[in-house]
PDB file of C-alpha atoms in Angstrom:
ATOM      1  CA  UNK A 194       7.705  -2.213  22.246  1.00  0.00           C
ATOM      2  CA  UNK A 195       5.824  -4.328  19.721  1.00  0.00           C
ATOM      3  CA  UNK A 196       8.023  -5.800  17.012  1.00  0.00           C
ATOM      4  CA  UNK A 197       6.816  -7.602  13.956  1.00  0.00           C
ATOM      5  CA  UNK A 198       8.892  -9.910  11.822  1.00  0.00           C
ATOM      6  CA  UNK A 199       7.933 -10.043   8.141  1.00  0.00           C
ATOM      7  CA  UNK A 200       9.492 -12.813   6.094  1.00  0.00           C
ATOM      8  CA  UNK A 201       9.067 -13.150   2.330  1.00  0.00           C
ATOM      9  CA  UNK A 202      10.454 -16.477   1.259  1.00  0.00           C
ATOM     10  CA  UNK A 203      10.068 -16.230  -2.488  1.00  0.00           C
ATOM     11  CA  UNK A 204       9.101 -12.634  -3.034  1.00  0.00           C
ATOM     12  CA  UNK A 205       6.087 -10.362  -3.101  1.00  0.00           C
ATOM     13  CA  UNK A 206       4.768  -7.125  -1.971  1.00  0.00           C
ATOM     14  CA  UNK A 207       3.062  -7.456   1.330  1.00  0.00           C
ATOM     15  CA  UNK A 208       1.070  -5.602   3.860  1.00  0.00           C
ATOM     16  CA  UNK A 209       1.121  -6.272   7.549  1.00  0.00           C
ATOM     17  CA  UNK A 210      -1.839  -5.020   9.487  1.00  0.00           C
ATOM     18  CA  UNK A 211      -1.220  -4.878  13.197  1.00  0.00           C
ATOM     19  CA  UNK A 212      -2.573  -3.735  16.514  1.00  0.00           C
ATOM     20  CA  UNK A 213      -0.705  -0.585  17.565  1.00  0.00           C
ATOM     21  CA  UNK A 214       0.164   0.419  21.114  1.00  0.00           C
ATOM     22  CA  UNK A 215      -0.296   3.809  22.718  1.00  0.00           C
ATOM     23  CA  UNK A 216       1.268   6.677  20.748  1.00  0.00           C
ATOM     24  CA  UNK A 217       4.794   7.353  21.988  1.00  0.00           C
ATOM     25  CA  UNK A 218       6.869   8.107  18.888  1.00  0.00           C
ATOM     26  CA  UNK A 219       6.641   8.834  15.174  1.00  0.00           C
ATOM     27  CA  UNK A 220       4.787   6.480  12.855  1.00  0.00           C
ATOM     28  CA  UNK A 221       6.922   4.149  10.679  1.00  0.00           C
ATOM     29  CA  UNK A 222       8.017   5.604   7.325  1.00  0.00           C
ATOM     30  CA  UNK A 223       5.979   2.903   5.519  1.00  0.00           C
ATOM     31  CA  UNK A 224       2.825   3.612   7.532  1.00  0.00           C
ATOM     32  CA  UNK A 225       0.878   4.706   4.421  1.00  0.00           C
ATOM     33  CA  UNK A 226       0.137   2.641   1.315  1.00  0.00           C
ATOM     34  CA  UNK A 227       1.655   5.440  -0.796  1.00  0.00           C
ATOM     35  CA  UNK A 228       4.981   5.096   1.063  1.00  0.00           C
ATOM     36  CA  UNK A 229       5.312   1.308   0.923  1.00  0.00           C
ATOM     37  CA  UNK A 230       8.866   0.035   1.403  1.00  0.00           C
ATOM     38  CA  UNK A 231      10.007  -1.592  -1.869  1.00  0.00           C
ATOM     39  CA  UNK A 232      11.238  -5.165  -1.716  1.00  0.00           C
ATOM     40  CA  UNK A 233      14.018  -5.400  -4.291  1.00  0.00           C
ATOM     41  CA  UNK A 234      15.618  -8.750  -3.447  1.00  0.00           C
ATOM     42  CA  UNK A 235      14.306 -12.070  -2.162  1.00  0.00           C
ATOM     43  CA  UNK A 236      14.352 -13.761   0.155  1.00  0.00           C
ATOM     44  CA  UNK A 237      13.480 -10.718   2.266  1.00  0.00           C
ATOM     45  CA  UNK A 238      13.184 -10.475   6.054  1.00  0.00           C
ATOM     46  CA  UNK A 239      12.741  -7.470   8.309  1.00  0.00           C
ATOM     47  CA  UNK A 240      12.109  -6.737  11.974  1.00  0.00           C
ATOM     48  CA  UNK A 241      10.082  -3.543  12.324  1.00  0.00           C
ATOM     49  CA  UNK A 242       8.642  -1.672  15.277  1.00  0.00           C
ATOM     50  CA  UNK A 243       4.987  -1.153  14.332  1.00  0.00           C
ATOM     51  CA  UNK A 244       3.741   0.203  17.670  1.00  0.00           C
ATOM     52  CA  UNK A 245       3.043   3.689  16.271  1.00  0.00           C
ATOM     53  CA  UNK A 246       1.467   2.633  12.961  1.00  0.00           C
ATOM     54  CA  UNK A 247      -2.079   3.778  12.309  1.00  0.00           C
ATOM     55  CA  UNK A 248      -5.133   2.280  10.632  1.00  0.00           C
ATOM     56  CA  UNK A 249      -4.993   4.513   7.564  1.00  0.00           C
ATOM     57  CA  UNK A 250      -4.831   1.587   5.130  1.00  0.00           C
ATOM     58  CA  UNK A 251      -7.552  -0.280   3.263  1.00  0.00           C
ATOM     59  CA  UNK A 252     -10.250  -1.877   5.432  1.00  0.00           C
ATOM     60  CA  UNK A 253     -10.249  -5.168   3.499  1.00  0.00           C
ATOM     61  CA  UNK A 254      -9.154  -7.249   6.486  1.00  0.00           C
ATOM     62  CA  UNK A 255      -8.702  -6.108  10.061  1.00  0.00           C
ATOM     63  CA  UNK A 256      -6.716  -2.896  10.253  1.00  0.00           C
ATOM     64  CA  UNK A 257      -5.926  -1.350  13.603  1.00  0.00           C
ATOM     65  CA  UNK A 258      -2.547  -0.243  12.276  1.00  0.00           C
ATOM     66  CA  UNK A 259      -0.619  -0.833   9.077  1.00  0.00           C
ATOM     67  CA  UNK A 260       2.814  -0.927   7.533  1.00  0.00           C
ATOM     68  CA  UNK A 261       3.252  -1.505   3.813  1.00  0.00           C
ATOM     69  CA  UNK A 262       5.731  -3.246   1.525  1.00  0.00           C
ATOM     70  CA  UNK A 263       5.631  -3.430  -2.273  1.00  0.00           C
ATOM     71  CA  UNK A 264       7.010  -5.975  -4.715  1.00  0.00           C
ATOM     72  CA  UNK A 265       6.903  -6.368  -8.499  1.00  0.00           C
ATOM     73  CA  UNK A 266       8.336  -9.770  -9.545  1.00  0.00           C
ATOM     74  CA  UNK A 267      10.243 -10.063 -12.811  1.00  0.00           C
ATOM     75  CA  UNK A 268       8.840 -13.575 -13.415  1.00  0.00           C
ATOM     76  CA  UNK A 269       5.803 -15.541 -12.302  1.00  0.00           C
ATOM     77  CA  UNK A 270       6.568 -16.973  -8.863  1.00  0.00           C
ATOM     78  CA  UNK A 271       4.907 -18.764  -5.941  1.00  0.00           C
ATOM     79  CA  UNK A 272       5.195 -16.534  -2.867  1.00  0.00           C
ATOM     80  CA  UNK A 273       5.047 -17.199   0.855  1.00  0.00           C
ATOM     81  CA  UNK A 274       4.797 -14.300   3.309  1.00  0.00           C
ATOM     82  CA  UNK A 275       4.621 -14.691   7.078  1.00  0.00           C
ATOM     83  CA  UNK A 276       4.978 -12.828  10.352  1.00  0.00           C
ATOM     84  CA  UNK A 277       6.440 -15.772  12.288  1.00  0.00           C
ATOM     85  CA  UNK A 278       8.362 -14.578  15.324  1.00  0.00           C
ATOM     86  CA  UNK A 279       6.279 -11.449  15.940  1.00  0.00           C
ATOM     87  CA  UNK A 280       5.683 -10.734  19.608  1.00  0.00           C
ATOM     88  CA  UNK A 281       1.999  -9.770  19.223  1.00  0.00           C
ATOM     89  CA  UNK A 282      -1.080 -10.734  17.188  1.00  0.00           C
ATOM     90  CA  UNK A 283      -0.623  -9.897  13.474  1.00  0.00           C
ATOM     91  CA  UNK A 284      -2.826  -9.829  10.382  1.00  0.00           C
ATOM     92  CA  UNK A 285      -1.273 -10.145   6.925  1.00  0.00           C
ATOM     93  CA  UNK A 286      -2.929  -8.844   3.758  1.00  0.00           C
ATOM     94  CA  UNK A 287      -1.669  -8.926   0.165  1.00  0.00           C
ATOM     95  CA  UNK A 288      -3.212  -6.516  -2.354  1.00  0.00           C
ATOM     96  CA  UNK A 289      -2.681  -5.759  -6.039  1.00  0.00           C
ATOM     97  CA  UNK A 290      -3.787  -3.045  -8.376  1.00  0.00           C
ATOM     98  CA  UNK A 291      -3.890   0.738  -8.258  1.00  0.00           C
ATOM     99  CA  UNK A 292      -3.252   2.371  -4.873  1.00  0.00           C
ATOM    100  CA  UNK A 293      -6.621   4.124  -4.975  1.00  0.00           C
ATOM    101  CA  UNK A 294      -8.508   0.867  -5.589  1.00  0.00           C
ATOM    102  CA  UNK A 295      -6.443  -2.105  -4.379  1.00  0.00           C
ATOM    103  CA  UNK A 296      -7.836  -5.629  -4.801  1.00  0.00           C
ATOM    104  CA  UNK A 297      -7.478  -8.418  -2.269  1.00  0.00           C
ATOM    105  CA  UNK A 298      -5.151 -11.284  -3.190  1.00  0.00           C
ATOM    106  CA  UNK A 299      -4.888 -13.007   0.214  1.00  0.00           C
ATOM    107  CA  UNK A 300      -5.567 -12.237   3.849  1.00  0.00           C
ATOM    108  CA  UNK A 301      -4.807 -14.205   7.013  1.00  0.00           C
ATOM    109  CA  UNK A 302      -5.064 -13.780  10.756  1.00  0.00           C
ATOM    110  CA  UNK A 303      -3.655 -16.377  13.144  1.00  0.00           C
ATOM    111  CA  UNK A 304      -2.403 -19.094  10.765  1.00  0.00           C
ATOM    112  CA  UNK A 305       0.111 -20.315  13.361  1.00  0.00           C
ATOM    113  CA  UNK A 306      -0.897 -19.168  16.837  1.00  0.00           C
ATOM    114  CA  UNK A 307      -1.090 -15.377  16.654  1.00  0.00           C
ATOM    115  CA  UNK A 308       1.274 -15.209  13.642  1.00  0.00           C
ATOM    116  CA  UNK A 309      -0.050 -14.848  10.099  1.00  0.00           C
ATOM    117  CA  UNK A 310       1.003 -16.478   6.809  1.00  0.00           C
ATOM    118  CA  UNK A 311      -0.172 -16.503   3.176  1.00  0.00           C
ATOM    119  CA  UNK A 312       0.874 -18.194  -0.073  1.00  0.00           C
ATOM    120  CA  UNK A 313      -0.100 -17.051  -3.536  1.00  0.00           C
ATOM    121  CA  UNK A 314       1.005 -17.045  -7.177  1.00  0.00           C
ATOM    122  CA  UNK A 315       2.486 -13.661  -8.142  1.00  0.00           C
ATOM    123  CA  UNK A 316       2.468 -12.617 -11.800  1.00  0.00           C
ATOM    124  CA  UNK A 317       5.462 -11.030 -13.509  1.00  0.00           C
ATOM    125  CA  UNK A 318       5.267  -7.231 -13.716  1.00  0.00           C
ATOM    126  CA  UNK A 319       2.297  -6.907 -11.352  1.00  0.00           C
ATOM    127  CA  UNK A 320       2.726  -4.678  -8.303  1.00  0.00           C
ATOM    128  CA  UNK A 321       1.696  -6.304  -5.035  1.00  0.00           C
ATOM    129  CA  UNK A 322       1.260  -4.321  -1.842  1.00  0.00           C
TER     130      UNK A 322
END
């Protein structure tokens, strides 16, 4: 089973794009951009099985499979997001804007070994995915 660890140190909405395994179970509930898991408190950390995720997300960076998180900060904040501790190669993408036309904020593959990490300045009231 492939497990990814997403850590948001200051806060943001984030997207992890991952390489899925062979289909064995249901896709994660946050497998689609329209069903992104909201991040309501920071710091935020989660371990999630992403083996059954699909590549239905934006093709801005690599996307063999995706799970989505969303965050709307109440104040301007510097954000760090990483997948340190994942047990497979991850790609991390941060988007903003409307779901039908998201814009790239940051993207990273293999910042530290096969784990990904990004830092960016998030603006108050803006939704990040």
